[in-house]
Amino acid sequence: MLHPRLTDQNWWRSAVVYQIYPRSFADSNNDGTGDVRGMTDHLDYLEKLGVDAVWVSPWYPSPLHDGGYDVADYKDINPDFGTLADADEFIAQAHARGLRVLIDLVPNHCSSDHPLWQAALAAGPGSPEREMFIFRDGAGENGELPPNNWGAHFGGPAWHRVTEADGTPGQWYCHLFAPEQPDWNWENPRVADMFDDILRFWFDRGVDGFRIDVADAMFKHQEFPDARVDPATGLGTVSKYEGSPIWDMPAMEGLQRRWRTVADEYADSDLGPRVFVSEAYLPGNRRIKYLAEGRLHTSFNFELLESEWSAASMRVVIDQSLAEHATVGAPTTWVLNNHDNIRTVSRFGKDPSGLDFTRGRDRFDPHLGERLARATTDVELGRRRSRAAAMLMLALPGGAYVYQGEELGLEEVEDLPEESLQDPIWLRSNHTIRGRDGCRVPMPWSGTQPPFGFGQDAEPWLPMPAHWSELSVEAQGEDPGSVLELYRTLLDERRRNVALGEGPMEWDESPEQVLSFTRGDLFRCVVNYGPEPVPVADEVIVASADLLVEEDQVLLPQDAAVWLQLD
Ligand code: NOJ
């Protein structure tokens, strides 16, 4: 019998989706690495938390040169994470609890361990096998120079020269990320056919949808012109300026429509049509065209994640996001955290407090990460602000994403020992830029010693801070003032309150450092960013911090938020 919540085919318009990073969620077989059974074991936790869906970051066979975003087989499970049978069980158990399941599609590139890549290397220039990837002869007299100036995301050029079977230096191939991630050639219809087949393989297993990795990258300008030079590297920039030969090419539209047709083939199935969320770090006005009729359903809206902690900045973000999405009739999503960005608790505890607020800038700019990493962090301040930010996010129209550990108020682990770092950014920057491992440290579940119930006693793949004993699920479950209890309360209210999720919102008049808005006639959210306390006149549903009481007046203090029930 289908869980009653799964009968709603519009679930994605207002869903709260919980991101699982499988390697770091729960280690059921005590080998130091999270796995699919660990995920299944903790579905009760997610059900109780009150989310509507999960998104599972890549769980495919992979040498993990980029944490699994280097896929060696799109139709199987990494043996270190489990088996296809485990995945089937996970999907079935999630559905039994009314939770939808999204998984990750990585269509721009695969792993250099992928059999088709190995076949391409073996087959030699001009072969149909090489046509699956982007091979070009080098420039220079003997082909000794890369075909153009494009730079790769994790550092260095986006081209790598292969050695041909006879041992001579050969052609170059394109990789927008690490050299171990060769880009597929989307001009070749065989690639599109292969991905249709991958989509159906997982849809047939009951997956509700896909998150599309670098959804603006697949097609490249076929004359392969140089990109604008990035003065910092001397290479073609990875930034997504209008007219870039790499990003957001017009051919994306046809591919999106094709994928939508495949998802819509499932319209008559029990679970209904399947859905997509695209990951494209583009400015809103360019990103929302992906959501036009017949294209994709939703797109990550990273504007809150990029915003500094201020009323002015967040108000601009909210107004622009809602206005842009209204033009295509698609719901917006909201994101504060994911596995690629410094966690809110640390981000909002720094000065400056956001990612660079320059819209359209490239997200993987490693130097930005370094600048942030160097700023000192006031974790308590950051946690206080993160609680308020969660209240803002979950009160806004549309859907939201919660990244594992966000609901525990975990901070970025900024002092991981260098020998433990695994992010390709660390390797490819010659160990000068630490990268993203600090937000990927395993989840603390219980107990007083690492690995805090992540596994039993095996050393986790990244070390866990000793003080996370206080932040474990077990520790927080007993504390009504904990971040976890706050998230549970917010998600419970969100599910019960019809004014929340998709729908209209109205701004109230408020002081400059305050955001105040209503949803329907009965619900108000107020966030106070400034030092001046704000009077609270209505009935409090939930507050992110202790309210002040002065001369019979209830006041909302700085860096705090409140949800109110109106008469
Ligand atoms: C975006 C993913 O979120 C990130 O983790 C990965 O490194 C790149 N895409 C490349 O696949």
XYZ file of C-alpha atoms and ligand atoms in Angstrom:
578
model
C 0.000 0.000 0.000
C 1.303 3.403 -0.977
C 2.022 5.667 1.994
C -0.631 8.449 1.931
C 1.991 11.183 1.570
C 3.262 9.589 -1.636
C -0.037 10.188 -3.382
C 0.689 13.911 -3.668
C 2.218 14.414 -7.114
C 3.013 18.048 -6.371
C 5.159 17.145 -3.383
C 8.268 18.691 -4.943
C 6.749 22.177 -4.986
C 7.188 22.625 -1.239
C 9.224 19.625 -0.065
C 11.916 19.801 2.583
C 14.621 17.541 1.200
C 17.361 16.129 3.425
C 20.744 15.649 1.776
C 22.586 12.460 2.696
C 26.296 12.320 1.930
C 26.552 8.508 2.077
C 30.211 8.315 2.992
C 29.605 10.365 6.130
C 26.098 9.473 7.291
C 26.225 6.126 9.117
C 28.697 3.254 8.990
C 26.760 0.027 9.574
C 29.634 -2.387 8.962
C 32.213 -0.516 11.007
C 34.789 0.055 8.278
C 35.089 3.820 8.824
C 32.936 4.704 5.795
C 29.193 5.326 5.722
C 27.031 2.928 3.737
C 23.549 2.286 2.393
C 22.491 0.025 5.247
C 23.536 2.751 7.645
C 21.227 5.074 5.754
C 18.340 2.606 5.986
C 18.989 2.098 9.699
C 18.460 5.816 10.273
C 15.311 6.359 8.241
C 13.300 6.412 11.469
C 15.430 9.364 12.517
C 14.578 11.206 9.292
C 10.919 10.362 9.606
C 10.889 11.766 13.130
C 12.825 14.829 11.997
C 9.911 15.551 9.671
C 11.502 15.953 6.246
C 9.587 15.002 3.095
C 12.332 13.536 0.943
C 15.976 12.577 0.871
C 18.574 13.324 -1.756
C 21.441 10.867 -1.777
C 24.778 12.205 -3.055
C 26.475 9.709 -5.429
C 26.443 6.132 -4.172
C 27.860 4.580 -7.319
C 31.084 2.591 -7.727
C 33.846 5.175 -7.723
C 37.520 5.513 -6.857
C 36.397 8.610 -4.889
C 38.821 11.039 -6.482
C 36.006 13.559 -6.051
C 33.951 12.000 -3.279
C 31.908 9.879 -5.725
C 31.255 12.610 -8.310
C 33.607 10.469 -10.374
C 31.291 7.620 -11.353
C 32.727 4.321 -12.621
C 29.340 2.615 -13.095
C 26.032 4.511 -13.158
C 23.960 1.379 -12.607
C 25.460 -0.092 -9.474
C 26.356 0.753 -5.876
C 29.877 1.364 -4.597
C 30.837 -1.964 -2.954
C 32.170 0.040 0.016
C 28.636 1.419 0.448
C 26.704 -1.811 -0.213
C 24.831 -3.504 -3.036
C 21.950 -2.818 -5.398
C 19.800 -4.952 -3.109
C 20.688 -2.584 -0.236
C 19.684 0.369 -2.423
C 16.365 -1.293 -3.275
C 15.745 -1.863 0.408
C 16.611 1.748 1.209
C 14.175 3.039 -1.412
C 11.428 0.672 -0.224
C 11.957 1.586 3.432
C 12.007 5.303 2.661
C 8.756 4.983 0.731
C 7.220 2.963 3.554
C 7.760 6.047 5.723
C 6.349 8.427 3.124
C 9.784 9.770 2.195
C 10.575 10.456 -1.445
C 14.038 9.518 -2.747
C 16.176 11.649 -5.062
C 19.562 10.451 -6.218
C 22.445 12.173 -7.953
C 22.942 12.136 -11.723
C 26.465 13.077 -12.771
C 26.185 13.601 -16.535
C 29.022 15.994 -17.333
C 31.828 13.569 -16.565
C 32.531 10.065 -15.333
C 35.493 8.438 -13.621
C 38.670 7.448 -15.389
C 37.819 3.967 -14.034
C 34.661 3.866 -16.213
C 34.949 0.979 -18.722
C 33.991 3.265 -21.624
C 36.841 5.595 -20.735
C 39.246 2.681 -20.568
C 37.942 1.516 -23.956
C 38.425 5.021 -25.382
C 42.027 5.103 -24.234
C 42.717 1.689 -25.722
C 40.957 2.334 -29.034
C 43.044 5.252 -30.243
C 42.400 8.501 -32.139
C 39.428 8.706 -34.513
C 37.687 5.647 -33.034
C 33.997 5.554 -32.065
C 35.145 4.811 -28.513
C 36.996 8.148 -28.337
C 33.912 9.909 -29.729
C 32.200 9.244 -26.392
C 34.593 11.769 -24.805
C 36.089 15.106 -25.820
C 39.427 14.340 -27.428
C 41.330 16.929 -29.449
C 44.760 17.119 -30.976
C 47.076 19.471 -29.125
C 48.182 22.872 -30.348
C 51.819 23.704 -31.030
C 54.129 22.113 -33.579
C 53.923 18.633 -32.124
C 50.604 18.871 -30.344
C 52.472 19.541 -27.142
C 50.142 22.351 -26.008
C 46.547 22.007 -24.780
C 43.921 22.664 -27.502
C 42.808 25.885 -25.791
C 43.252 27.868 -22.592
C 40.383 26.441 -20.516
C 41.116 26.001 -16.818
C 39.691 23.206 -14.623
C 37.674 23.762 -11.486
C 40.034 22.099 -9.107
C 43.087 23.873 -10.522
C 45.338 23.565 -13.593
C 44.268 23.230 -17.218
C 41.020 21.509 -18.260
C 42.985 19.365 -20.720
C 45.216 16.395 -20.092
C 47.396 14.633 -22.641
C 47.153 10.871 -22.943
C 49.869 8.425 -23.814
C 48.828 6.342 -26.805
C 49.044 2.535 -26.837
C 52.436 2.666 -28.608
C 53.860 4.808 -25.790
C 53.938 8.091 -27.727
C 52.390 11.304 -26.352
C 48.929 11.513 -27.862
C 45.695 13.490 -27.909
C 44.309 15.706 -25.192
C 40.983 15.181 -23.409
C 38.760 17.705 -21.703
C 37.984 17.541 -17.971
C 36.256 20.521 -16.398
C 37.012 19.088 -12.945
C 39.830 16.692 -11.953
C 41.835 14.788 -14.603
C 40.248 11.613 -13.167
C 36.868 12.996 -14.348
C 36.846 12.952 -18.185
C 33.943 14.901 -19.711
C 31.398 13.023 -21.831
C 30.892 14.238 -25.406
C 27.246 15.302 -25.418
C 27.425 16.001 -29.169
C 27.440 12.221 -29.617
C 23.863 10.849 -29.579
C 25.119 7.631 -27.980
C 25.852 9.583 -24.811
C 22.305 10.901 -24.580
C 20.893 7.415 -25.231
C 23.074 5.984 -22.503
C 21.822 8.553 -19.983
C 18.164 7.946 -20.902
C 18.807 4.350 -20.075
C 20.419 5.290 -16.735
C 17.409 7.428 -15.817
C 14.985 4.605 -16.583
C 17.136 2.085 -14.722
C 16.690 4.049 -11.486
C 13.141 5.255 -12.108
C 12.179 1.592 -12.596
C 13.703 0.866 -9.191
C 11.424 3.456 -7.623
C 13.646 6.515 -7.424
C 11.458 9.652 -7.341
C 13.849 11.944 -9.116
C 17.377 13.160 -9.763
C 19.535 15.991 -8.648
C 21.530 16.919 -11.762
C 25.177 17.650 -11.094
C 26.667 20.699 -12.861
C 23.485 20.909 -14.887
C 24.804 23.807 -16.958
C 27.993 22.166 -18.184
C 27.359 19.348 -20.619
C 27.623 21.130 -23.980
C 30.719 23.011 -25.040
C 31.219 25.483 -27.851
C 32.193 23.251 -30.767
C 34.917 25.553 -32.035
C 36.542 25.325 -28.616
C 37.582 29.000 -28.490
C 39.674 30.316 -25.612
C 37.748 31.537 -22.576
C 38.373 34.918 -20.962
C 41.629 34.836 -19.053
C 41.509 34.600 -15.273
C 44.322 36.920 -14.162
C 44.882 34.822 -11.030
C 45.791 31.676 -12.976
C 46.580 32.887 -16.487
C 44.175 30.160 -17.703
C 40.722 30.521 -19.220
C 38.361 31.361 -16.399
C 35.954 28.798 -14.933
C 33.538 31.611 -14.170
C 30.169 31.562 -15.923
C 30.178 34.899 -17.683
C 27.562 35.456 -20.361
C 28.989 34.093 -23.614
C 31.370 31.639 -21.972
C 32.186 28.787 -24.413
C 31.832 26.278 -21.572
C 28.701 27.026 -19.562
C 24.982 27.238 -20.104
C 25.075 26.583 -23.855
C 21.762 26.787 -25.791
C 21.774 23.006 -26.431
C 20.967 22.468 -22.732
C 17.333 23.135 -23.526
C 16.889 20.148 -25.830
C 18.519 17.839 -23.320
C 16.341 19.078 -20.483
C 13.200 18.552 -22.548
C 14.365 15.064 -23.431
C 14.934 14.176 -19.773
C 11.578 15.650 -18.821
C 9.910 13.362 -21.354
C 11.582 10.357 -19.732
C 10.443 11.470 -16.259
C 6.904 12.053 -17.544
C 6.746 8.514 -18.936
C 6.115 7.544 -15.302
C 3.023 9.729 -14.944
C 0.742 6.726 -14.562
C 2.925 4.856 -12.100
C 2.016 4.702 -8.383
C 4.686 7.231 -7.510
C 3.664 9.565 -10.313
C 5.928 11.449 -12.714
C 9.523 11.711 -11.629
C 11.257 15.033 -10.972
C 14.522 16.898 -11.381
C 16.402 19.484 -9.407
C 19.287 21.082 -11.239
C 22.531 22.171 -9.719
C 23.605 25.208 -11.686
C 25.443 27.990 -9.920
C 24.161 30.639 -12.308
C 22.596 34.000 -11.548
C 18.855 33.618 -10.991
C 17.765 35.237 -14.238
C 19.764 32.663 -16.221
C 18.985 29.717 -13.970
C 15.221 30.034 -14.058
C 14.991 29.489 -17.790
C 15.773 25.835 -16.974
C 12.393 25.778 -15.223
C 10.289 26.849 -18.188
C 7.324 24.666 -19.152
C 8.478 21.223 -20.293
C 12.015 21.596 -18.950
C 13.098 20.845 -15.342
C 10.970 21.047 -12.183
C 13.219 22.836 -9.734
C 16.694 24.237 -9.419
C 18.832 24.812 -6.354
C 18.598 28.442 -5.417
C 21.928 29.149 -3.728
C 21.289 32.819 -3.094
C 20.661 32.415 0.647
C 23.743 30.249 0.902
C 25.769 33.006 -0.710
C 24.250 35.839 1.262
C 25.868 37.564 4.179
C 23.962 37.663 7.463
C 22.069 40.914 7.080
C 18.461 41.964 6.594
C 19.343 44.032 3.531
C 21.134 41.243 1.718
C 18.606 38.543 2.550
C 15.696 40.736 1.588
C 17.215 41.342 -1.849
C 17.776 37.614 -2.233
C 14.206 36.747 -1.279
C 12.594 39.419 -3.436
C 14.680 38.593 -6.484
C 14.273 34.837 -6.114
C 10.513 35.025 -5.786
C 10.132 37.518 -8.623
C 12.334 35.455 -10.946
C 10.556 32.186 -10.212
C 7.158 33.813 -10.630
C 8.012 34.543 -14.257
C 8.184 30.805 -15.028
C 5.553 29.596 -12.558
C 8.035 27.320 -10.803
C 8.476 27.124 -7.029
C 11.795 28.303 -5.663
C 14.017 26.203 -3.436
C 16.160 27.457 -0.560
C 19.554 26.151 0.483
C 21.751 27.147 3.404
C 24.202 24.236 3.408
C 25.543 21.438 1.245
C 28.630 19.272 0.865
C 30.476 21.915 -1.199
C 30.257 24.942 1.040
C 31.431 26.035 4.462
C 28.701 25.233 6.995
C 26.398 28.062 8.081
C 27.484 27.866 11.714
C 30.997 28.836 10.676
C 29.979 31.056 7.759
C 27.663 33.214 9.836
C 30.242 33.276 12.639
C 32.791 35.081 10.487
C 33.255 38.644 9.452
C 32.439 39.045 6.556
C 29.700 36.511 7.137
C 28.676 35.238 3.702
C 30.221 33.823 0.606
C 31.215 36.574 -1.765
C 27.966 38.361 -2.542
C 28.817 38.803 -6.200
C 26.094 37.084 -8.109
C 27.120 34.743 -10.873
C 30.609 34.214 -9.527
C 31.895 30.679 -9.659
C 31.150 28.602 -6.565
C 34.291 26.568 -6.563
C 36.573 29.564 -6.470
C 39.012 27.958 -4.080
C 40.582 31.267 -3.100
C 37.273 32.469 -1.769
C 37.141 29.406 0.469
C 40.614 30.215 1.693
C 39.737 33.823 2.438
C 36.795 32.620 4.479
C 38.843 29.919 6.146
C 41.336 32.503 7.332
C 38.723 34.746 8.962
C 38.290 33.753 12.610
C 35.071 32.007 13.559
C 32.775 32.756 16.460
C 30.962 29.406 16.499
C 28.434 30.391 19.144
C 27.432 33.506 17.209
C 27.289 31.462 14.008
C 25.098 28.824 15.634
C 22.741 31.444 17.003
C 22.412 33.011 13.560
C 22.045 29.593 11.898
C 19.061 28.815 14.099
C 17.434 32.051 13.023
C 18.369 31.415 9.379
C 16.672 28.000 9.506
C 13.511 29.679 10.764
C 13.672 32.167 7.929
C 14.312 29.504 5.292
C 11.565 27.157 6.449
C 9.008 29.978 6.570
C 9.641 31.124 2.987
C 7.502 30.041 0.022
C 8.735 26.979 -1.898
C 10.903 24.002 -1.013
C 14.049 23.747 1.104
C 17.146 21.581 1.393
C 18.721 20.541 4.691
C 22.229 19.081 4.563
C 23.000 16.288 7.032
C 24.349 17.717 10.282
C 22.764 21.121 9.648
C 19.936 20.017 11.944
C 22.566 19.373 14.639
C 24.163 22.791 14.239
C 27.483 21.208 13.283
C 30.199 23.686 12.487
C 32.745 23.407 9.676
C 35.746 21.434 10.951
C 38.385 23.949 10.022
C 41.343 22.243 11.673
C 41.297 18.792 10.065
C 44.840 17.407 10.089
C 46.421 17.907 6.673
C 47.150 14.203 6.260
C 43.428 13.450 6.449
C 42.354 15.837 3.670
C 40.915 14.141 0.565
C 39.270 16.880 -1.481
C 40.820 17.088 -4.985
C 41.098 20.845 -4.399
C 43.685 20.095 -1.699
C 45.633 17.755 -3.959
C 45.402 19.897 -7.081
C 46.396 23.106 -5.329
C 49.640 21.442 -4.263
C 48.368 21.329 -0.711
C 47.781 25.050 -0.427
C 43.952 25.132 -0.422
C 42.197 22.866 2.052
C 38.928 22.468 0.131
C 35.597 21.063 1.260
C 36.347 18.208 3.661
C 35.480 20.355 6.679
C 31.751 20.112 5.893
C 31.933 16.369 5.141
C 33.012 15.079 8.560
C 30.838 12.084 9.617
C 27.624 12.525 11.612
C 27.777 12.174 15.422
C 24.896 9.928 16.502
C 25.587 8.934 20.111
C 28.098 8.278 22.872
C 30.968 10.194 24.348
C 33.904 9.122 22.164
C 34.568 9.379 18.426
C 33.186 7.940 16.183
C 30.057 8.840 18.202
C 27.943 5.975 16.902
C 28.833 6.730 13.260
C 30.398 3.251 13.306
C 31.312 1.164 16.332
C 34.996 1.736 16.881
C 36.587 1.959 13.427
C 38.410 5.198 12.753
C 36.093 7.316 10.571
C 37.428 8.364 7.154
C 37.717 11.930 8.472
C 38.442 12.548 12.159
C 35.574 13.886 14.290
C 36.077 16.670 16.866
C 35.972 15.434 20.484
C 33.401 18.052 21.518
C 30.837 16.666 19.073
C 29.710 14.408 21.938
C 27.587 17.422 22.938
C 26.183 17.764 19.425
C 25.244 14.125 18.828
C 21.674 13.177 17.969
C 21.457 11.374 21.293
C 22.689 14.365 23.307
C 20.436 16.842 21.514
C 17.349 14.643 21.609
C 17.230 15.145 25.370
C 17.621 18.893 25.233
C 14.522 20.921 24.335
C 16.745 23.921 23.549
C 18.914 22.027 21.045
C 19.233 22.775 17.344
C 17.821 19.332 16.580
C 14.687 19.964 18.631
C 14.301 23.340 16.928
C 14.398 21.700 13.472
C 11.916 19.038 14.602
C 9.539 21.701 15.885
C 9.860 23.795 12.725
C 9.324 20.851 10.392
C 6.372 19.628 12.414
C 4.764 23.059 12.307
C 5.550 23.403 8.619
C 3.796 20.149 7.864
C 0.700 21.097 9.881
C 0.430 24.754 8.895
C -1.208 25.138 5.479
C 0.160 28.673 5.138
C 3.718 27.312 4.887
C 5.371 25.743 1.860
C 4.321 27.082 -1.529
C 2.055 30.127 -1.549
C 2.040 33.889 -1.147
C 3.963 35.973 1.378
C 3.652 39.649 2.307
C 6.331 41.833 3.814
C 5.391 43.810 6.923
C 6.742 47.239 7.548
C 9.748 46.802 9.810
C 12.904 48.565 10.992
C 15.901 48.382 8.653
C 17.615 45.512 10.463
C 14.492 43.391 10.742
C 12.708 41.125 8.267
C 9.051 40.511 9.020
C 6.520 38.806 6.769
C 3.201 37.027 6.917
C 2.020 33.875 5.207
C -1.750 33.928 4.917
C -3.740 35.647 7.665
C -2.476 33.652 10.591
C 1.286 33.240 10.361
C 4.171 35.672 10.750
C 7.949 35.221 10.776
C 10.203 37.919 12.238
C 14.005 37.896 12.073
C 16.025 40.477 13.972
C 19.534 41.046 12.617
C 20.240 44.249 14.547
C 21.091 45.194 18.138
C 17.736 46.864 18.818
C 15.232 44.375 20.377
C 11.903 44.082 18.523
C 8.554 43.979 20.386
C 6.621 40.737 19.898
C 2.880 41.201 20.228
C 1.449 37.921 18.924
C 1.342 34.385 20.199
C 4.723 32.688 19.867
C 4.794 29.341 18.072
C 8.540 28.932 18.317
C 11.578 31.159 18.794
C 15.206 30.528 17.867
C 16.508 32.095 21.109
C 15.230 33.130 24.520
C 12.974 36.157 24.211
C 13.540 39.140 26.497
C 10.874 40.398 28.873
C 11.092 44.055 29.851
C 8.318 45.916 31.653
C 5.701 43.391 30.563
C 6.876 43.606 26.985
C 8.185 40.561 25.117
C 11.131 41.382 22.871
C 12.996 39.535 20.122
C 16.757 39.992 20.658
C 19.503 40.348 18.029
C 20.330 37.424 15.699
C 17.102 35.645 16.535
C 13.838 34.747 14.819
C 10.314 33.975 15.898
C 7.277 32.307 14.310
C 3.998 33.835 15.426
C 0.373 32.796 15.349
C -1.844 35.765 14.506
C -5.377 36.205 15.817
C 29.115 19.583 -7.900
C 29.209 18.652 -6.738
O 28.315 19.067 -5.747
C 30.651 18.677 -6.284
O 30.825 18.014 -5.063
C 31.505 18.081 -7.374
O 32.863 18.205 -7.003
C 31.281 18.794 -8.707
N 29.911 19.042 -8.979
C 31.832 17.976 -9.840
O 31.032 16.845 -10.061
